[in-house]
mmCIF file of C-alpha atoms in Angstrom:
data_model
loop_
_atom_site.group_PDB
_atom_site.id
_atom_site.type_symbol
_atom_site.label_atom_id
_atom_site.label_comp_id
_atom_site.label_asym_id
_atom_site.label_seq_id
_atom_site.Cartn_x
_atom_site.Cartn_y
_atom_site.Cartn_z
ATOM 1 C CA UNK A 1 66.578 36.922 19.009
ATOM 2 C CA UNK A 2 68.337 33.955 20.619
ATOM 3 C CA UNK A 3 72.354 33.866 21.302
ATOM 4 C CA UNK A 4 72.182 30.478 18.912
ATOM 5 C CA UNK A 5 70.692 29.294 16.059
ATOM 6 C CA UNK A 6 68.100 31.055 13.739
ATOM 7 C CA UNK A 7 66.270 34.193 14.474
ATOM 8 C CA UNK A 8 62.931 34.390 16.129
ATOM 9 C CA UNK A 9 59.682 35.192 14.147
ATOM 10 C CA UNK A 10 59.431 38.387 16.195
ATOM 11 C CA UNK A 11 63.149 39.623 14.884
ATOM 12 C CA UNK A 12 62.405 38.346 11.632
ATOM 13 C CA UNK A 13 59.185 40.916 11.612
ATOM 14 C CA UNK A 14 60.772 43.437 13.216
ATOM 15 C CA UNK A 15 64.094 43.920 11.302
ATOM 16 C CA UNK A 16 64.134 41.754 8.199
ATOM 17 C CA UNK A 17 60.594 41.408 6.683
ATOM 18 C CA UNK A 18 60.422 45.480 6.379
ATOM 19 C CA UNK A 19 63.808 45.588 4.873
ATOM 20 C CA UNK A 20 64.177 43.082 1.694
ATOM 21 C CA UNK A 21 65.523 45.629 -0.764
ATOM 22 C CA UNK A 22 63.670 46.414 -4.383
ATOM 23 C CA UNK A 23 60.374 45.059 -5.066
ATOM 24 C CA UNK A 24 60.453 42.960 -8.007
ATOM 25 C CA UNK A 25 57.573 41.566 -10.097
ATOM 26 C CA UNK A 26 59.626 38.280 -10.567
ATOM 27 C CA UNK A 27 59.359 37.392 -6.831
ATOM 28 C CA UNK A 28 56.641 35.101 -6.300
ATOM 29 C CA UNK A 29 57.842 34.121 -2.872
ATOM 30 C CA UNK A 30 60.167 35.995 -0.311
ATOM 31 C CA UNK A 31 61.939 35.268 2.712
ATOM 32 C CA UNK A 32 59.291 33.601 4.889
ATOM 33 C CA UNK A 33 59.293 32.243 8.594
ATOM 34 C CA UNK A 34 59.351 28.556 8.109
ATOM 35 C CA UNK A 35 59.476 28.143 4.297
ATOM 36 C CA UNK A 36 62.579 26.764 3.122
ATOM 37 C CA UNK A 37 63.243 28.447 -0.102
ATOM 38 C CA UNK A 38 62.364 31.551 -2.250
ATOM 39 C CA UNK A 39 60.495 31.533 -5.705
ATOM 40 C CA UNK A 40 61.090 33.310 -8.538
ATOM 41 C CA UNK A 41 59.097 33.612 -11.759
ATOM 42 C CA UNK A 42 61.350 33.525 -14.949
ATOM 43 C CA UNK A 43 59.564 33.512 -18.284
ATOM 44 C CA UNK A 44 57.475 30.318 -18.117
ATOM 45 C CA UNK A 45 59.475 28.601 -15.398
ATOM 46 C CA UNK A 46 59.499 28.918 -12.050
ATOM 47 C CA UNK A 47 63.297 28.979 -9.890
ATOM 48 C CA UNK A 48 63.209 27.371 -6.268
ATOM 49 C CA UNK A 49 66.283 29.246 -4.592
ATOM 50 C CA UNK A 50 67.675 28.472 -0.903
ATOM 51 C CA UNK A 51 70.668 29.780 0.689
ATOM 52 C CA UNK A 52 72.453 27.923 3.819
ATOM 53 C CA UNK A 53 75.947 27.801 5.642
ATOM 54 C CA UNK A 54 78.487 24.866 4.336
ATOM 55 C CA UNK A 55 79.493 22.631 7.375
ATOM 56 C CA UNK A 56 82.266 20.225 6.854
ATOM 57 C CA UNK A 57 83.374 18.150 9.499
ATOM 58 C CA UNK A 58 87.019 16.724 9.291
ATOM 59 C CA UNK A 59 86.168 13.867 11.483
ATOM 60 C CA UNK A 60 84.017 12.212 8.873
ATOM 61 C CA UNK A 61 86.836 11.954 6.479
ATOM 62 C CA UNK A 62 86.970 15.100 3.704
ATOM 63 C CA UNK A 63 85.382 13.107 0.975
ATOM 64 C CA UNK A 64 82.649 12.156 3.026
ATOM 65 C CA UNK A 65 82.219 15.384 4.700
ATOM 66 C CA UNK A 66 81.671 17.288 1.299
ATOM 67 C CA UNK A 67 78.881 14.845 0.354
ATOM 68 C CA UNK A 68 77.168 15.471 3.820
ATOM 69 C CA UNK A 69 77.519 19.223 3.467
ATOM 70 C CA UNK A 70 75.917 19.164 0.039
ATOM 71 C CA UNK A 71 72.751 17.253 0.735
ATOM 72 C CA UNK A 72 72.120 19.574 3.983
ATOM 73 C CA UNK A 73 72.431 22.558 1.242
ATOM 74 C CA UNK A 74 70.346 20.934 -1.562
ATOM 75 C CA UNK A 75 67.439 19.769 1.271
ATOM 76 C CA UNK A 76 65.835 23.256 1.071
ATOM 77 C CA UNK A 77 65.248 23.396 -2.496
ATOM 78 C CA UNK A 78 64.452 19.771 -2.656
ATOM 79 C CA UNK A 79 61.426 19.889 -0.507
ATOM 80 C CA UNK A 80 59.797 22.521 -3.138
ATOM 81 C CA UNK A 81 59.355 19.226 -5.005
ATOM 82 C CA UNK A 82 61.371 20.420 -7.936
ATOM 83 C CA UNK A 83 64.760 18.716 -8.799
ATOM 84 C CA UNK A 84 67.907 20.837 -7.565
ATOM 85 C CA UNK A 85 69.779 21.705 -10.712
ATOM 86 C CA UNK A 86 72.265 24.583 -10.122
ATOM 87 C CA UNK A 87 74.681 25.299 -6.969
ATOM 88 C CA UNK A 88 76.475 28.392 -6.340
ATOM 89 C CA UNK A 89 79.206 28.030 -3.204
ATOM 90 C CA UNK A 90 81.559 29.990 -1.744
ATOM 91 C CA UNK A 91 84.459 28.519 0.656
ATOM 92 C CA UNK A 92 85.886 30.383 3.380
ATOM 93 C CA UNK A 93 88.574 28.002 4.609
ATOM 94 C CA UNK A 94 90.697 28.001 7.700
ATOM 95 C CA UNK A 95 94.393 28.629 6.905
ATOM 96 C CA UNK A 96 95.614 25.468 7.949
ATOM 97 C CA UNK A 97 93.638 23.485 5.511
ATOM 98 C CA UNK A 98 95.770 21.873 3.180
ATOM 99 C CA UNK A 99 95.147 21.337 -0.626
ATOM 100 C CA UNK A 100 94.792 17.558 -0.541
ATOM 101 C CA UNK A 101 92.029 17.880 2.210
ATOM 102 C CA UNK A 102 89.940 20.407 -0.145
ATOM 103 C CA UNK A 103 90.397 18.524 -3.367
ATOM 104 C CA UNK A 104 88.988 15.726 -0.974
ATOM 105 C CA UNK A 105 86.120 17.613 -0.009
ATOM 106 C CA UNK A 106 85.579 18.929 -3.639
ATOM 107 C CA UNK A 107 85.376 15.126 -4.813
ATOM 108 C CA UNK A 108 82.491 14.522 -2.631
ATOM 109 C CA UNK A 109 80.538 17.203 -3.401
ATOM 110 C CA UNK A 110 81.368 16.652 -7.257
ATOM 111 C CA UNK A 111 80.382 12.997 -7.289
ATOM 112 C CA UNK A 112 76.847 13.847 -5.192
ATOM 113 C CA UNK A 113 76.430 16.771 -7.223
ATOM 114 C CA UNK A 114 76.794 14.580 -10.255
ATOM 115 C CA UNK A 115 74.497 11.850 -9.248
ATOM 116 C CA UNK A 116 71.778 14.314 -8.651
ATOM 117 C CA UNK A 117 72.036 16.311 -11.766
ATOM 118 C CA UNK A 118 73.116 19.414 -10.117
ATOM 119 C CA UNK A 119 75.720 21.627 -11.763
ATOM 120 C CA UNK A 120 77.717 24.132 -10.009
ATOM 121 C CA UNK A 121 77.781 27.389 -11.647
ATOM 122 C CA UNK A 122 79.784 29.862 -9.895
ATOM 123 C CA UNK A 123 81.882 30.367 -6.623
ATOM 124 C CA UNK A 124 84.633 31.342 -4.284
ATOM 125 C CA UNK A 125 87.311 29.618 -2.881
ATOM 126 C CA UNK A 126 89.912 31.125 -0.126
ATOM 127 C CA UNK A 127 91.581 30.807 3.012
ATOM 128 C CA UNK A 128 90.965 33.371 5.562
ATOM 129 C CA UNK A 129 92.362 34.180 9.039
ATOM 130 C CA UNK A 130 89.794 33.600 11.819
ATOM 131 C CA UNK A 131 87.935 30.763 9.674
ATOM 132 C CA UNK A 132 87.400 27.904 11.424
ATOM 133 C CA UNK A 133 85.884 24.312 10.894
ATOM 134 C CA UNK A 134 82.843 23.246 10.780
ATOM 135 C CA UNK A 135 81.547 26.364 9.265
ATOM 136 C CA UNK A 136 83.512 27.249 6.143
ATOM 137 C CA UNK A 137 81.446 29.369 3.883
ATOM 138 C CA UNK A 138 77.919 29.364 2.234
ATOM 139 C CA UNK A 139 76.156 28.204 -0.861
ATOM 140 C CA UNK A 140 72.753 28.885 -2.919
ATOM 141 C CA UNK A 141 70.780 26.023 -4.710
ATOM 142 C CA UNK A 142 68.692 26.223 -7.258
ATOM 143 C CA UNK A 143 65.869 23.677 -8.706
ATOM 144 C CA UNK A 144 64.049 24.550 -11.778
ATOM 145 C CA UNK A 145 60.451 23.565 -13.148
ATOM 146 C CA UNK A 146 56.727 24.321 -13.379
ATOM 147 C CA UNK A 147 54.962 26.535 -10.785
ATOM 148 C CA UNK A 148 52.304 23.774 -11.024
ATOM 149 C CA UNK A 149 54.736 21.407 -9.131
ATOM 150 C CA UNK A 150 56.123 23.612 -6.099
ATOM 151 C CA UNK A 151 55.230 22.387 -2.998
ATOM 152 C CA UNK A 152 55.310 24.695 0.096
ATOM 153 C CA UNK A 153 56.058 23.978 3.730
ATOM 154 C CA UNK A 154 53.094 26.496 4.679
ATOM 155 C CA UNK A 155 50.375 24.407 2.156
ATOM 156 C CA UNK A 156 49.061 21.821 4.475
ATOM 157 C CA UNK A 157 45.614 21.958 4.260
ATOM 158 C CA UNK A 158 42.198 20.351 6.897
ATOM 159 C CA UNK A 159 41.838 16.697 5.590
ATOM 160 C CA UNK A 160 45.317 16.012 4.828
ATOM 161 C CA UNK A 161 47.326 13.158 6.205
ATOM 162 C CA UNK A 162 50.440 13.454 7.849
ATOM 163 C CA UNK A 163 53.775 11.515 7.181
ATOM 164 C CA UNK A 164 57.179 11.346 8.663
ATOM 165 C CA UNK A 165 60.250 9.648 7.003
ATOM 166 C CA UNK A 166 62.969 8.603 9.244
ATOM 167 C CA UNK A 167 61.847 9.715 12.715
ATOM 168 C CA UNK A 168 63.681 11.514 15.696
ATOM 169 C CA UNK A 169 66.815 12.586 16.090
ATOM 170 C CA UNK A 170 68.805 10.837 13.173
ATOM 171 C CA UNK A 171 71.031 13.008 12.146
ATOM 172 C CA UNK A 172 72.052 13.946 15.986
ATOM 173 C CA UNK A 173 72.275 10.149 16.435
ATOM 174 C CA UNK A 174 74.665 9.495 13.464
ATOM 175 C CA UNK A 175 76.879 12.587 13.869
ATOM 176 C CA UNK A 176 77.499 12.591 17.637
ATOM 177 C CA UNK A 177 78.307 8.826 17.599
ATOM 178 C CA UNK A 178 80.376 9.067 14.528
ATOM 179 C CA UNK A 179 82.234 12.106 15.690
ATOM 180 C CA UNK A 180 82.745 11.098 19.398
ATOM 181 C CA UNK A 181 82.391 7.247 19.713
ATOM 182 C CA UNK A 182 85.030 6.946 22.892
ATOM 183 C CA UNK A 183 82.788 9.208 24.183
ATOM 184 C CA UNK A 184 79.058 7.544 23.865
ATOM 185 C CA UNK A 185 78.698 5.176 26.782
ATOM 186 C CA UNK A 186 76.819 2.351 24.362
ATOM 187 C CA UNK A 187 77.851 -1.153 23.472
ATOM 188 C CA UNK A 188 80.094 -1.731 20.554
ATOM 189 C CA UNK A 189 76.914 -3.176 18.535
ATOM 190 C CA UNK A 190 74.535 -0.673 19.472
ATOM 191 C CA UNK A 191 77.249 2.081 18.878
ATOM 192 C CA UNK A 192 77.826 0.975 15.129
ATOM 193 C CA UNK A 193 74.051 0.826 14.624
ATOM 194 C CA UNK A 194 73.635 4.323 15.756
ATOM 195 C CA UNK A 195 76.637 5.598 13.577
ATOM 196 C CA UNK A 196 74.724 3.996 10.477
ATOM 197 C CA UNK A 197 71.983 6.552 10.897
ATOM 198 C CA UNK A 198 74.306 9.259 9.341
ATOM 199 C CA UNK A 199 73.971 7.690 5.875
ATOM 200 C CA UNK A 200 69.960 8.392 6.402
ATOM 201 C CA UNK A 201 70.890 12.412 6.974
ATOM 202 C CA UNK A 202 69.771 13.196 3.368
ATOM 203 C CA UNK A 203 66.105 13.833 2.146
ATOM 204 C CA UNK A 204 66.978 15.045 -1.346
ATOM 205 C CA UNK A 205 65.912 11.565 -2.975
ATOM 206 C CA UNK A 206 63.252 11.144 -0.635
ATOM 207 C CA UNK A 207 61.485 14.550 -0.898
ATOM 208 C CA UNK A 208 61.197 14.056 -4.834
ATOM 209 C CA UNK A 209 60.091 10.968 -4.521
ATOM 210 C CA UNK A 210 57.162 11.800 -2.445
ATOM 211 C CA UNK A 211 56.421 14.613 -4.703
ATOM 212 C CA UNK A 212 55.945 12.439 -7.665
ATOM 213 C CA UNK A 213 54.217 9.972 -6.022
ATOM 214 C CA UNK A 214 51.624 12.549 -4.200
ATOM 215 C CA UNK A 215 49.617 14.648 -4.290
ATOM 216 C CA UNK A 216 51.930 16.202 -1.636
ATOM 217 C CA UNK A 217 50.383 19.698 -0.313
ATOM 218 C CA UNK A 218 53.402 20.624 2.107
ATOM 219 C CA UNK A 219 57.049 19.255 2.843
ATOM 220 C CA UNK A 220 59.653 20.523 5.481
ATOM 221 C CA UNK A 221 63.071 18.917 6.420
ATOM 222 C CA UNK A 222 62.999 18.356 10.167
ATOM 223 C CA UNK A 223 66.721 20.312 10.788
ATOM 224 C CA UNK A 224 67.150 22.820 13.826
ATOM 225 C CA UNK A 225 64.888 22.141 16.574
ATOM 226 C CA UNK A 226 63.812 18.579 15.340
ATOM 227 C CA UNK A 227 60.662 17.182 14.585
ATOM 228 C CA UNK A 228 58.786 19.380 17.220
ATOM 229 C CA UNK A 229 60.061 22.135 15.383
ATOM 230 C CA UNK A 230 58.971 21.469 12.223
ATOM 231 C CA UNK A 231 55.473 20.316 13.264
ATOM 232 C CA UNK A 232 55.213 23.769 14.831
ATOM 233 C CA UNK A 233 56.340 25.570 12.116
ATOM 234 C CA UNK A 234 54.318 24.105 9.493
ATOM 235 C CA UNK A 235 50.980 24.086 11.341
ATOM 236 C CA UNK A 236 51.556 27.996 12.416
ATOM 237 C CA UNK A 237 52.464 28.807 8.387
ATOM 238 C CA UNK A 238 49.431 27.199 6.920
ATOM 239 C CA UNK A 239 47.063 28.210 9.787
ATOM 240 C CA UNK A 240 45.887 24.886 10.816
ATOM 241 C CA UNK A 241 45.996 22.390 13.416
ATOM 242 C CA UNK A 242 48.176 19.279 13.304
ATOM 243 C CA UNK A 243 46.994 16.343 15.530
ATOM 244 C CA UNK A 244 49.692 13.671 15.770
ATOM 245 C CA UNK A 245 50.165 10.455 17.249
ATOM 246 C CA UNK A 246 53.547 9.755 18.994
ATOM 247 C CA UNK A 247 53.780 6.308 18.762
ATOM 248 C CA UNK A 248 52.675 6.046 15.179
ATOM 249 C CA UNK A 249 56.231 8.173 14.265
ATOM 250 C CA UNK A 250 58.952 5.620 13.473
ATOM 251 C CA UNK A 251 62.391 5.755 15.685
ATOM 252 C CA UNK A 252 65.069 4.458 14.122
ATOM 253 C CA UNK A 253 67.681 1.825 15.639
ATOM 254 C CA UNK A 254 70.352 3.144 17.861
ATOM 255 C CA UNK A 255 68.210 6.704 18.229
ATOM 256 C CA UNK A 256 66.942 5.992 21.737
ATOM 257 C CA UNK A 257 69.537 4.527 22.971
ATOM 258 C CA UNK A 258 72.375 7.366 22.398
ATOM 259 C CA UNK A 259 69.698 10.148 23.268
ATOM 260 C CA UNK A 260 69.473 8.477 26.408
ATOM 261 C CA UNK A 261 73.063 8.211 26.907
ATOM 262 C CA UNK A 262 73.909 11.776 26.192
ATOM 263 C CA UNK A 263 70.577 13.351 27.784
ATOM 264 C CA UNK A 264 69.469 14.525 24.837
ATOM 265 C CA UNK A 265 65.644 15.275 24.048
ATOM 266 C CA UNK A 266 65.234 13.266 20.479
ATOM 267 C CA UNK A 267 61.918 15.194 19.471
ATOM 268 C CA UNK A 268 63.595 18.720 19.639
ATOM 269 C CA UNK A 269 67.065 17.737 18.228
ATOM 270 C CA UNK A 270 68.240 18.355 14.653
ATOM 271 C CA UNK A 271 67.111 15.439 12.329
ATOM 272 C CA UNK A 272 68.402 16.480 8.833
ATOM 273 C CA UNK A 273 67.191 13.574 6.777
ATOM 274 C CA UNK A 274 63.666 13.288 8.249
ATOM 275 C CA UNK A 275 60.695 14.690 6.384
ATOM 276 C CA UNK A 276 57.276 15.939 7.392
ATOM 277 C CA UNK A 277 55.110 15.481 4.636
ATOM 278 C CA UNK A 278 51.293 16.491 4.550
ATOM 279 C CA UNK A 279 49.688 14.717 1.409
ATOM 280 C CA UNK A 280 46.105 14.680 0.217
ATOM 281 C CA UNK A 281 44.384 11.328 1.878
ATOM 282 C CA UNK A 282 44.084 9.772 -2.048
ATOM 283 C CA UNK A 283 48.114 9.755 -2.163
ATOM 284 C CA UNK A 284 49.061 8.546 0.993
ATOM 285 C CA UNK A 285 49.615 5.096 0.198
ATOM 286 C CA UNK A 286 51.443 5.563 -3.316
ATOM 287 C CA UNK A 287 53.580 7.954 -1.143
ATOM 288 C CA UNK A 288 54.413 5.336 1.545
ATOM 289 C CA UNK A 289 54.590 2.581 -1.032
ATOM 290 C CA UNK A 290 57.399 4.934 -3.088
ATOM 291 C CA UNK A 291 59.406 5.498 -0.187
ATOM 292 C CA UNK A 292 59.294 1.863 0.723
ATOM 293 C CA UNK A 293 60.772 0.974 -2.622
ATOM 294 C CA UNK A 294 63.422 3.573 -2.069
ATOM 295 C CA UNK A 295 64.210 1.533 1.456
ATOM 296 C CA UNK A 296 63.400 4.533 3.444
ATOM 297 C CA UNK A 297 61.294 4.245 6.700
ATOM 298 C CA UNK A 298 58.190 6.387 6.537
ATOM 299 C CA UNK A 299 54.598 6.076 8.463
ATOM 300 C CA UNK A 300 51.223 7.932 8.473
ATOM 301 C CA UNK A 301 51.383 9.697 12.200
ATOM 302 C CA UNK A 302 48.472 12.421 12.406
ATOM 303 C CA UNK A 303 46.358 14.306 10.300
ATOM 304 C CA UNK A 304 45.604 18.188 9.559
ATOM 305 C CA UNK A 305 42.280 19.364 10.692
ATOM 306 C CA UNK A 306 40.579 23.160 11.452
ATOM 307 C CA UNK A 307 42.233 25.110 14.226
ATOM 308 C CA UNK A 308 45.785 26.045 14.598
ATOM 309 C CA UNK A 309 49.071 24.789 16.349
ATOM 310 C CA UNK A 310 50.789 21.241 16.777
ATOM 311 C CA UNK A 311 49.660 18.608 19.177
ATOM 312 C CA UNK A 312 51.010 15.412 20.236
ATOM 313 C CA UNK A 313 48.958 12.976 21.861
ATOM 314 C CA UNK A 314 46.364 16.151 22.698
ATOM 315 C CA UNK A 315 49.202 18.486 24.105
ATOM 316 C CA UNK A 316 50.034 21.467 21.962
ATOM 317 C CA UNK A 317 53.657 21.819 21.308
ATOM 318 C CA UNK A 318 56.006 24.887 20.071
ATOM 319 C CA UNK A 319 58.817 25.129 18.257
ATOM 320 C CA UNK A 320 61.865 25.018 21.057
ATOM 321 C CA UNK A 321 64.254 28.112 21.465
ATOM 322 C CA UNK A 322 67.460 25.866 21.402
ATOM 323 C CA UNK A 323 67.924 22.704 19.513
ATOM 324 C CA UNK A 324 68.439 19.866 22.090
ATOM 325 C CA UNK A 325 71.594 18.350 20.439
ATOM 326 C CA UNK A 326 73.700 21.657 20.783
ATOM 327 C CA UNK A 327 74.546 21.123 24.457
ATOM 328 C CA UNK A 328 75.524 17.937 23.889
ATOM 329 C CA UNK A 329 78.005 18.804 20.927
ATOM 330 C CA UNK A 330 79.498 21.221 23.155
ATOM 331 C CA UNK A 331 79.914 19.042 25.990
ATOM 332 C CA UNK A 332 81.685 16.040 23.802
ATOM 333 C CA UNK A 333 83.452 18.437 21.567
ATOM 334 C CA UNK A 334 85.709 20.362 24.781
#
């Protein structure tokens, strides 16, 4: 397994998949590489469930950091096409975090959860020696709906169109320029534009909008490994070939300039908030129109065909072993 980041497929298949506890008839989908959530069948309802770390970045301001943390957690169930509905959250806080700081984090989380119709149903909050920002806990999100409405990240089919919202390195651009503005060598106007990208680092509403407009066959949030990672994971999971034209992929203002200034490959840098969507061609225009009505940048960037792997301008790409933004973050934070 890699020294940093998610375990690889080989480690998963060797050590995790053979040891998943008891077998139960109500588990429709268990842990699967490249799939953001699991599925349970409860009576006549289906529950999508996903667990993620909770990351709180004090430099964003605690209330904003709480909202940002929640959006990242909810994304993995939102790409199922089912609206997130319930949340369990555990905080393991640094001893030096004040009551007032935590209250602000919780207010940001609460406000965003209320707006999205999500209820917090259980949790745990404590301070512990050895804990430090940004990784201060974990959370489990649930979404409840009908099995027929579930969209899987590995559901792309030959003949589908491929769409991308946002574009490469949106999260990386917004986050690094906001956290380290004095260390990014950009003109003030360009820096401000780049910082605006952080407000686009949420895909929950876009995922639900796309799924409702569909028919959508697959969705994936391009987080660790960026767009190249998402393309490779989706194509491998579905057993199909993605044919992608790079010039069709939107690039948001400030991204190219920031990535050049920080020597980051934008195509393999984390970009929470950017979706890769496979859609039946009869629904492509409807999905693009619905996203445009939300003010979301999106484009048709390729198609799904018979075969295997992800190809950009005819060249096969692989999921990166290390996210391109991590070295820059480590350098800027020291």
